[in-house]
C-alpha positions as a printed Julia matrix, in Angstrom:
146×3 Matrix{Float64}:
   0.87    6.11   14.43
   1.19    5.26   18.14
   4.16    3.31   19.44
   1.82    1.67   22.07
   1.3    -1.3    19.73
   5.3    -1.7    19.35
   6.09   -1.52   23.03
   4.69   -3.5    25.85
   4.38   -7.09   27.19
   4.33   -9.62   24.35
   3.52  -13.23   24.33
   7.13  -14.01   24.93
   7.17  -11.95   28.23
   9.81   -9.42   26.93
   9.36   -5.68   26.78
  10.37   -3.63   23.87
  10.42   -4.77   20.32
  10.54   -8.54   19.78
  11.36   -9.82   16.37
   9.5   -13.07   16.91
   6.32  -11.39   17.87
   6.67   -8.94   15.05
   7.1   -11.87   12.68
   4.04  -13.51   14.05
   1.95  -10.41   13.62
   3.28   -9.96   10.12
   2.32  -13.54    9.35
  -1.22  -13.18   10.86
  -1.82   -9.99    8.74
  -0.59  -11.55    5.55
  -2.83  -14.48    6.25
  -5.8   -12.32    6.9
  -5.16  -10.45    3.65
  -4.85  -13.56    1.6
  -8.14  -15.27    3.26
 -10.56  -12.43    3.8
  -9.58   -9.26    1.99
  -7.8   -10.1    -1.31
  -9.72  -12.2    -3.75
  -8.22  -14.37   -6.42
  -7.69  -11.58   -8.64
  -4.76  -10.11  -10.44
  -2.78   -7.51   -8.44
  -0.07   -5.04   -9.17
   2.45   -3.93   -6.7
   3.41   -0.18   -6.53
   6.35    0.95   -4.67
   6.32    4.61   -3.54
   9.76    6.09   -2.69
  10.73    9.73   -1.84
  13.83   11.79   -2.57
  16.75   11.4    -0.04
  16.26   14.99    1.29
  12.7    14.19    2.31
  13.26   10.84    4.01
  14.25   11.87    7.5
  11.53   14.61    7.76
   8.95   11.93    6.73
  10.21    9.49    9.4
  10.02   12.26   12.11
   6.7    13.39   11.0
   4.35   10.4    10.28
   1.47   12.67    9.19
   3.57   13.81    6.31
   4.25   10.29    5.25
   0.66    9.22    5.51
  -0.51   12.33    3.65
   1.96   11.33    0.73
   0.75    7.78    0.69
  -2.99    8.98    0.8
  -2.28   11.36   -2.16
  -0.57    8.53   -4.07
  -3.57    6.1    -3.43
  -6.17    8.95   -4.52
  -4.05    9.46   -7.88
  -3.96    5.69   -8.58
  -7.76    5.38   -7.82
  -8.46    8.39  -10.1
  -6.33    6.81  -12.83
  -8.11    3.41  -12.51
 -11.59    5.17  -12.74
 -10.52    7.12  -15.71
  -9.1     4.09  -17.55
 -12.23    2.02  -16.63
 -14.65    4.76  -17.89
 -12.68    4.89  -21.3
 -13.06    1.02  -21.53
 -16.74    1.14  -20.74
 -16.53    0.12  -17.03
 -18.75    2.6   -15.16
 -19.17    0.73  -11.96
 -17.02   -0.62   -9.11
 -14.21    0.99   -7.05
 -10.5     0.56   -7.18
  -9.03   -1.66   -4.45
  -5.79   -0.68   -2.85
  -4.0    -2.21    0.3
  -0.94   -0.32    1.46
   1.85   -0.87    4.03
   4.49    1.47    5.19
   8.14    0.68    5.87
  10.24    3.27    7.64
  13.71    1.7     7.5
  16.0    -0.52    5.41
  17.48   -3.7     6.78
  20.44   -1.71    7.84
  18.3     0.68    9.74
  18.58    3.51    7.41
  15.74    5.9     7.26
  13.98    5.06    4.09
  10.21    5.65    4.34
   8.39    4.1     1.48
   5.03    2.34    0.9
   4.17   -0.87   -0.87
   0.76   -0.82   -2.28
  -1.18   -3.78   -3.67
  -3.59   -2.48   -6.39
  -6.41   -4.58   -7.92
  -5.99   -4.8   -11.73
  -9.4    -3.59  -12.21
 -12.28   -2.2   -10.22
 -14.34   -4.14   -7.7
 -18.12   -4.33   -7.99
 -20.62   -4.83   -5.35
 -21.6    -8.38   -6.35
 -18.58   -8.96   -5.71
 -17.34   -9.02   -9.36
 -14.03   -7.65  -10.6
 -14.3    -5.57  -13.62
 -10.91   -5.91  -15.2
  -9.1    -2.67  -16.37
  -5.68   -3.18  -17.83
  -3.79   -0.62  -16.04
  -0.34   -0.47  -17.54
  -1.03    0.49  -21.27
   1.41    2.9   -22.76
  -0.45    6.03  -21.44
  -0.46    4.81  -17.94
   3.38    3.99  -18.18
   3.89    7.55  -19.34
   1.85    8.83  -16.3
   3.92    6.83  -13.89
   7.24    7.99  -15.5
   6.02   11.62  -15.58
   4.62   11.6   -12.03
   7.78    9.86  -10.59
C-alpha cells in the first residue's frame, strides 16, 4: 500500500491527512459498493482479527497483513464452494469485498479486516445461488479455525 494516496493536496487545500476528505472518500466508496458492486442480496460480515503479538508486525509489514487477508478470503471461498456443491449448486463463484483497518479509534495498532461475503454464489446471468453458510458444521469450522 502506498502512502501517496493519503498525503498530498486535497480538495480542502491542506497537506497531510484530512478527516473531511477521508470521510468524503469513504462515503464515495460506500456509495459505489451499494450502487454498482453489491446487489440486493443477503450478505454476512466477517471480521478477521489477529493475536496481540502479531498486531505491530502486521502494521509494519503490510504484505504480511494482505497475505493473511488473502488466505482468509481463499478459505471462505473454499468453504462456500464446498457447501454449495453439497447442496447441488455447481456453478457460480463466491463474492467477497474486504476492507482493512490498521488502528482503533484511540490509534492503537489493531490491524483487522472487515469482509462482506455473499450468502451464496454469484452466477454469470447474474443470478445468486443461495447457499446457507452458517449451518452447524460451518460454525464449527469458524470456531476451530479461529
